[in-house]
């Protein structure tokens, strides 16, 4: 892998990312490919992972790679244009701390505006709960905010192994559980 996933504690995870300006820049295409590669390698190694943000591999740009079960793609400069007033709780995971689960609260649905890989403006509206929580998580990364910062309270950060061992107990404390896009 060209760019390893940065782990909790790396100061690069805390910086706010710059918008993508020049979609014709060859470096941008390389960075998008690196981001897709990092996501796919993580999925292969860990058996989970639906998205990753550019700062997680040291690229300080507003880019997110997603794989919702049908191959990876990249969105640039995403911004929320609306949020549902309804919220829900879930145990969130992250490639930058793959051994932890964090109980967080997210909006049930968001609508976003973004640019596709070629720079064309796009909108994704009334997004379902699974994609909405994922996008909120990844967009937080672009602001230097991590899921551990959004833990609802004390006791809401647990080791993945303990979460799996006591999944019924932990899932009972939430309104929603992430559904993996690959076997696990």
PDB file of C-alpha atoms in Angstrom:
ATOM      1  CA  UNK A   1       0.000   0.000   0.000  1.00  0.00           C
ATOM      2  CA  UNK A   2       1.369   3.404  -0.967  1.00  0.00           C
ATOM      3  CA  UNK A   3      -0.219   5.255   1.953  1.00  0.00           C
ATOM      4  CA  UNK A   4      -0.987   3.431   5.200  1.00  0.00           C
ATOM      5  CA  UNK A   5      -4.086   4.276   7.217  1.00  0.00           C
ATOM      6  CA  UNK A   6      -3.164   6.687  10.016  1.00  0.00           C
ATOM      7  CA  UNK A   7      -4.010   5.530  13.530  1.00  0.00           C
ATOM      8  CA  UNK A   8      -5.695   7.403  16.393  1.00  0.00           C
ATOM      9  CA  UNK A   9      -3.157   9.798  17.864  1.00  0.00           C
ATOM     10  CA  UNK A  10      -1.579  10.850  14.570  1.00  0.00           C
ATOM     11  CA  UNK A  11      -1.884  14.670  14.463  1.00  0.00           C
ATOM     12  CA  UNK A  12      -2.632  14.595  10.723  1.00  0.00           C
ATOM     13  CA  UNK A  13      -6.073  13.172  11.568  1.00  0.00           C
ATOM     14  CA  UNK A  14      -6.914  16.407  13.388  1.00  0.00           C
ATOM     15  CA  UNK A  15      -6.377  18.901  10.592  1.00  0.00           C
ATOM     16  CA  UNK A  16      -9.181  20.493   8.603  1.00  0.00           C
ATOM     17  CA  UNK A  17      -8.981  19.585   4.924  1.00  0.00           C
ATOM     18  CA  UNK A  18      -8.836  21.955   1.965  1.00  0.00           C
ATOM     19  CA  UNK A  19     -11.391  21.784  -0.852  1.00  0.00           C
ATOM     20  CA  UNK A  20     -10.390  20.220  -4.149  1.00  0.00           C
ATOM     21  CA  UNK A  21      -9.971  23.036  -6.668  1.00  0.00           C
ATOM     22  CA  UNK A  22      -8.337  21.559  -9.788  1.00  0.00           C
ATOM     23  CA  UNK A  23      -9.926  18.352 -11.050  1.00  0.00           C
ATOM     24  CA  UNK A  24      -7.486  18.216 -13.979  1.00  0.00           C
ATOM     25  CA  UNK A  25      -4.456  17.917 -11.676  1.00  0.00           C
ATOM     26  CA  UNK A  26      -2.786  14.516 -12.292  1.00  0.00           C
ATOM     27  CA  UNK A  27      -1.806  14.390  -8.609  1.00  0.00           C
ATOM     28  CA  UNK A  28      -5.505  14.421  -7.699  1.00  0.00           C
ATOM     29  CA  UNK A  29      -6.149  11.301  -9.787  1.00  0.00           C
ATOM     30  CA  UNK A  30      -3.251   9.572  -8.027  1.00  0.00           C
ATOM     31  CA  UNK A  31      -4.589  10.616  -4.607  1.00  0.00           C
ATOM     32  CA  UNK A  32      -8.086   9.343  -5.451  1.00  0.00           C
ATOM     33  CA  UNK A  33      -6.605   6.028  -6.566  1.00  0.00           C
ATOM     34  CA  UNK A  34      -4.564   5.817  -3.344  1.00  0.00           C
ATOM     35  CA  UNK A  35      -7.742   6.451  -1.345  1.00  0.00           C
ATOM     36  CA  UNK A  36      -9.693   3.732  -3.183  1.00  0.00           C
ATOM     37  CA  UNK A  37      -6.748   1.356  -2.751  1.00  0.00           C
ATOM     38  CA  UNK A  38      -6.546   2.025   0.997  1.00  0.00           C
ATOM     39  CA  UNK A  39     -10.269   1.311   1.383  1.00  0.00           C
ATOM     40  CA  UNK A  40     -10.156  -1.916  -0.603  1.00  0.00           C
ATOM     41  CA  UNK A  41      -7.049  -3.215   1.178  1.00  0.00           C
ATOM     42  CA  UNK A  42      -8.578  -2.441   4.567  1.00  0.00           C
ATOM     43  CA  UNK A  43     -11.802  -4.251   3.596  1.00  0.00           C
ATOM     44  CA  UNK A  44      -9.791  -7.259   2.475  1.00  0.00           C
ATOM     45  CA  UNK A  45      -7.665  -7.337   5.638  1.00  0.00           C
ATOM     46  CA  UNK A  46     -10.323  -6.534   8.274  1.00  0.00           C
ATOM     47  CA  UNK A  47     -13.577  -7.718   6.696  1.00  0.00           C
ATOM     48  CA  UNK A  48     -15.314  -4.374   7.188  1.00  0.00           C
ATOM     49  CA  UNK A  49     -15.100  -0.809   5.953  1.00  0.00           C
ATOM     50  CA  UNK A  50     -17.521   1.136   3.793  1.00  0.00           C
ATOM     51  CA  UNK A  51     -15.641   4.399   3.505  1.00  0.00           C
ATOM     52  CA  UNK A  52     -12.488   6.314   4.229  1.00  0.00           C
ATOM     53  CA  UNK A  53     -11.606   9.976   4.140  1.00  0.00           C
ATOM     54  CA  UNK A  54      -8.438  11.387   2.588  1.00  0.00           C
ATOM     55  CA  UNK A  55      -6.913  12.629   5.868  1.00  0.00           C
ATOM     56  CA  UNK A  56      -6.902   9.029   7.091  1.00  0.00           C
ATOM     57  CA  UNK A  57      -4.109   8.336   4.610  1.00  0.00           C
ATOM     58  CA  UNK A  58      -2.405  11.707   5.057  1.00  0.00           C
ATOM     59  CA  UNK A  59      -4.034  13.643   2.207  1.00  0.00           C
ATOM     60  CA  UNK A  60      -5.386  16.968   3.533  1.00  0.00           C
ATOM     61  CA  UNK A  61      -8.111  17.278   0.867  1.00  0.00           C
ATOM     62  CA  UNK A  62     -11.898  17.015   1.018  1.00  0.00           C
ATOM     63  CA  UNK A  63     -12.109  13.554  -0.573  1.00  0.00           C
ATOM     64  CA  UNK A  64     -13.989  10.446   0.555  1.00  0.00           C
ATOM     65  CA  UNK A  65     -13.813   6.953  -0.955  1.00  0.00           C
ATOM     66  CA  UNK A  66     -16.936   4.831  -0.526  1.00  0.00           C
ATOM     67  CA  UNK A  67     -17.762   1.204  -1.198  1.00  0.00           C
ATOM     68  CA  UNK A  68     -21.400   0.440  -0.547  1.00  0.00           C
ATOM     69  CA  UNK A  69     -21.078  -3.116  -1.822  1.00  0.00           C
ATOM     70  CA  UNK A  70     -20.797  -2.448  -5.553  1.00  0.00           C
ATOM     71  CA  UNK A  71     -17.222  -1.199  -5.928  1.00  0.00           C
ATOM     72  CA  UNK A  72     -15.456   1.925  -4.753  1.00  0.00           C
ATOM     73  CA  UNK A  73     -15.902   5.506  -5.904  1.00  0.00           C
ATOM     74  CA  UNK A  74     -14.722   8.906  -4.679  1.00  0.00           C
ATOM     75  CA  UNK A  75     -16.676  12.048  -3.846  1.00  0.00           C
ATOM     76  CA  UNK A  76     -15.059  15.470  -3.435  1.00  0.00           C
ATOM     77  CA  UNK A  77     -16.002  18.553  -1.437  1.00  0.00           C
ATOM     78  CA  UNK A  78     -19.112  17.042   0.164  1.00  0.00           C
ATOM     79  CA  UNK A  79     -21.347  19.375   2.125  1.00  0.00           C
ATOM     80  CA  UNK A  80     -24.562  18.663   3.988  1.00  0.00           C
ATOM     81  CA  UNK A  81     -27.462  20.678   2.564  1.00  0.00           C
ATOM     82  CA  UNK A  82     -30.102  19.290   4.921  1.00  0.00           C
ATOM     83  CA  UNK A  83     -30.405  17.050   7.974  1.00  0.00           C
ATOM     84  CA  UNK A  84     -33.435  15.246   9.304  1.00  0.00           C
ATOM     85  CA  UNK A  85     -34.448  16.391  12.783  1.00  0.00           C
ATOM     86  CA  UNK A  86     -34.664  12.727  13.836  1.00  0.00           C
ATOM     87  CA  UNK A  87     -31.522  11.190  15.283  1.00  0.00           C
ATOM     88  CA  UNK A  88     -30.445   7.709  16.278  1.00  0.00           C
ATOM     89  CA  UNK A  89     -27.625   6.017  18.165  1.00  0.00           C
ATOM     90  CA  UNK A  90     -25.226   3.360  16.930  1.00  0.00           C
ATOM     91  CA  UNK A  91     -21.887   1.738  17.661  1.00  0.00           C
ATOM     92  CA  UNK A  92     -19.502   3.260  15.142  1.00  0.00           C
ATOM     93  CA  UNK A  93     -16.211   1.801  13.948  1.00  0.00           C
ATOM     94  CA  UNK A  94     -13.310   3.466  12.160  1.00  0.00           C
ATOM     95  CA  UNK A  95     -10.332   2.430  10.066  1.00  0.00           C
ATOM     96  CA  UNK A  96      -8.140   4.714  12.189  1.00  0.00           C
ATOM     97  CA  UNK A  97      -9.000   2.758  15.345  1.00  0.00           C
ATOM     98  CA  UNK A  98     -10.088  -0.658  14.068  1.00  0.00           C
ATOM     99  CA  UNK A  99     -10.040  -2.258  17.519  1.00  0.00           C
ATOM    100  CA  UNK A 100     -12.593   0.169  19.023  1.00  0.00           C
ATOM    101  CA  UNK A 101     -16.335   0.776  18.835  1.00  0.00           C
ATOM    102  CA  UNK A 102     -17.816   4.145  19.818  1.00  0.00           C
ATOM    103  CA  UNK A 103     -21.473   4.826  20.617  1.00  0.00           C
ATOM    104  CA  UNK A 104     -22.498   8.031  18.811  1.00  0.00           C
ATOM    105  CA  UNK A 105     -25.631   9.942  17.825  1.00  0.00           C
ATOM    106  CA  UNK A 106     -26.242  10.820  14.154  1.00  0.00           C
ATOM    107  CA  UNK A 107     -29.005  12.380  12.069  1.00  0.00           C
ATOM    108  CA  UNK A 108     -31.275   9.727  10.557  1.00  0.00           C
ATOM    109  CA  UNK A 109     -30.989  11.227   7.072  1.00  0.00           C
ATOM    110  CA  UNK A 110     -28.904  13.849   5.319  1.00  0.00           C
ATOM    111  CA  UNK A 111     -28.808  15.297   1.827  1.00  0.00           C
ATOM    112  CA  UNK A 112     -25.463  16.338   0.388  1.00  0.00           C
ATOM    113  CA  UNK A 113     -23.949  18.294  -2.452  1.00  0.00           C
ATOM    114  CA  UNK A 114     -20.573  17.129  -3.795  1.00  0.00           C
ATOM    115  CA  UNK A 115     -18.405  16.819  -6.888  1.00  0.00           C
ATOM    116  CA  UNK A 116     -17.846  13.500  -8.625  1.00  0.00           C
ATOM    117  CA  UNK A 117     -14.398  12.244  -9.655  1.00  0.00           C
ATOM    118  CA  UNK A 118     -14.471  14.386 -12.810  1.00  0.00           C
ATOM    119  CA  UNK A 119     -15.518  17.515 -10.899  1.00  0.00           C
ATOM    120  CA  UNK A 120     -19.154  17.567 -12.001  1.00  0.00           C
ATOM    121  CA  UNK A 121     -21.593  18.877  -9.366  1.00  0.00           C
ATOM    122  CA  UNK A 122     -23.907  16.241  -7.892  1.00  0.00           C
ATOM    123  CA  UNK A 123     -26.599  16.004  -5.217  1.00  0.00           C
ATOM    124  CA  UNK A 124     -27.568  12.966  -3.173  1.00  0.00           C
ATOM    125  CA  UNK A 125     -30.845  13.627  -1.387  1.00  0.00           C
ATOM    126  CA  UNK A 126     -32.889  11.897   1.300  1.00  0.00           C
ATOM    127  CA  UNK A 127     -30.098   9.428   1.919  1.00  0.00           C
ATOM    128  CA  UNK A 128     -30.983   6.282   3.841  1.00  0.00           C
ATOM    129  CA  UNK A 129     -29.853   5.666   7.398  1.00  0.00           C
ATOM    130  CA  UNK A 130     -26.867   3.415   6.551  1.00  0.00           C
ATOM    131  CA  UNK A 131     -25.335   5.807   4.046  1.00  0.00           C
ATOM    132  CA  UNK A 132     -26.261   8.880   6.120  1.00  0.00           C
ATOM    133  CA  UNK A 133     -24.417   7.702   9.203  1.00  0.00           C
ATOM    134  CA  UNK A 134     -21.421   6.720   7.077  1.00  0.00           C
ATOM    135  CA  UNK A 135     -21.288  10.088   5.305  1.00  0.00           C
ATOM    136  CA  UNK A 136     -21.578  11.966   8.600  1.00  0.00           C
ATOM    137  CA  UNK A 137     -18.670   9.916   9.973  1.00  0.00           C
ATOM    138  CA  UNK A 138     -16.472  10.470   6.903  1.00  0.00           C
ATOM    139  CA  UNK A 139     -17.331  14.170   6.609  1.00  0.00           C
ATOM    140  CA  UNK A 140     -16.339  14.606  10.270  1.00  0.00           C
ATOM    141  CA  UNK A 141     -12.864  13.356   9.281  1.00  0.00           C
ATOM    142  CA  UNK A 142     -12.612  16.217   6.775  1.00  0.00           C
ATOM    143  CA  UNK A 143     -13.030  18.619   9.723  1.00  0.00           C
ATOM    144  CA  UNK A 144     -10.502  16.810  11.927  1.00  0.00           C
ATOM    145  CA  UNK A 145     -13.271  15.314  14.097  1.00  0.00           C
ATOM    146  CA  UNK A 146     -13.156  11.629  15.050  1.00  0.00           C
ATOM    147  CA  UNK A 147     -15.905   9.325  16.280  1.00  0.00           C
ATOM    148  CA  UNK A 148     -14.165   9.164  19.676  1.00  0.00           C
ATOM    149  CA  UNK A 149     -14.864  12.919  19.959  1.00  0.00           C
ATOM    150  CA  UNK A 150     -18.575  12.209  19.502  1.00  0.00           C
ATOM    151  CA  UNK A 151     -18.900   9.443  22.116  1.00  0.00           C
ATOM    152  CA  UNK A 152     -22.223   9.981  23.873  1.00  0.00           C
ATOM    153  CA  UNK A 153     -20.783   9.499  27.344  1.00  0.00           C
ATOM    154  CA  UNK A 154     -18.355   7.646  29.528  1.00  0.00           C
ATOM    155  CA  UNK A 155     -18.482   3.924  28.846  1.00  0.00           C
ATOM    156  CA  UNK A 156     -19.306   4.526  25.182  1.00  0.00           C
ATOM    157  CA  UNK A 157     -15.921   3.474  23.825  1.00  0.00           C
ATOM    158  CA  UNK A 158     -15.282  -0.280  23.919  1.00  0.00           C
ATOM    159  CA  UNK A 159     -12.851  -2.739  22.374  1.00  0.00           C
ATOM    160  CA  UNK A 160     -14.189  -4.404  19.224  1.00  0.00           C
ATOM    161  CA  UNK A 161     -13.503  -7.858  20.702  1.00  0.00           C
ATOM    162  CA  UNK A 162     -15.673  -7.082  23.741  1.00  0.00           C
ATOM    163  CA  UNK A 163     -18.388  -5.577  21.537  1.00  0.00           C
ATOM    164  CA  UNK A 164     -18.466  -8.778  19.469  1.00  0.00           C
ATOM    165  CA  UNK A 165     -18.448 -10.968  22.595  1.00  0.00           C
ATOM    166  CA  UNK A 166     -21.398  -9.048  24.101  1.00  0.00           C
ATOM    167  CA  UNK A 167     -23.016  -7.791  20.891  1.00  0.00           C
ATOM    168  CA  UNK A 168     -26.590  -8.325  22.020  1.00  0.00           C
ATOM    169  CA  UNK A 169     -25.984  -6.283  25.176  1.00  0.00           C
ATOM    170  CA  UNK A 170     -24.259  -3.432  23.339  1.00  0.00           C
ATOM    171  CA  UNK A 171     -26.664  -3.354  20.401  1.00  0.00           C
ATOM    172  CA  UNK A 172     -29.495  -3.163  22.937  1.00  0.00           C
ATOM    173  CA  UNK A 173     -28.148   0.270  23.937  1.00  0.00           C
ATOM    174  CA  UNK A 174     -28.608   1.629  20.387  1.00  0.00           C
ATOM    175  CA  UNK A 175     -31.319   2.307  17.860  1.00  0.00           C
ATOM    176  CA  UNK A 176     -29.381   0.982  14.856  1.00  0.00           C
ATOM    177  CA  UNK A 177     -26.569  -1.437  13.994  1.00  0.00           C
ATOM    178  CA  UNK A 178     -24.231  -1.054  11.037  1.00  0.00           C
ATOM    179  CA  UNK A 179     -24.791  -3.628   8.327  1.00  0.00           C
ATOM    180  CA  UNK A 180     -21.474  -4.598   6.690  1.00  0.00           C
ATOM    181  CA  UNK A 181     -21.214  -4.433   2.906  1.00  0.00           C
ATOM    182  CA  UNK A 182     -18.903  -7.455   2.980  1.00  0.00           C
ATOM    183  CA  UNK A 183     -19.118 -10.705   4.912  1.00  0.00           C
ATOM    184  CA  UNK A 184     -18.732  -9.848   8.577  1.00  0.00           C
TER     185      UNK A 184
END
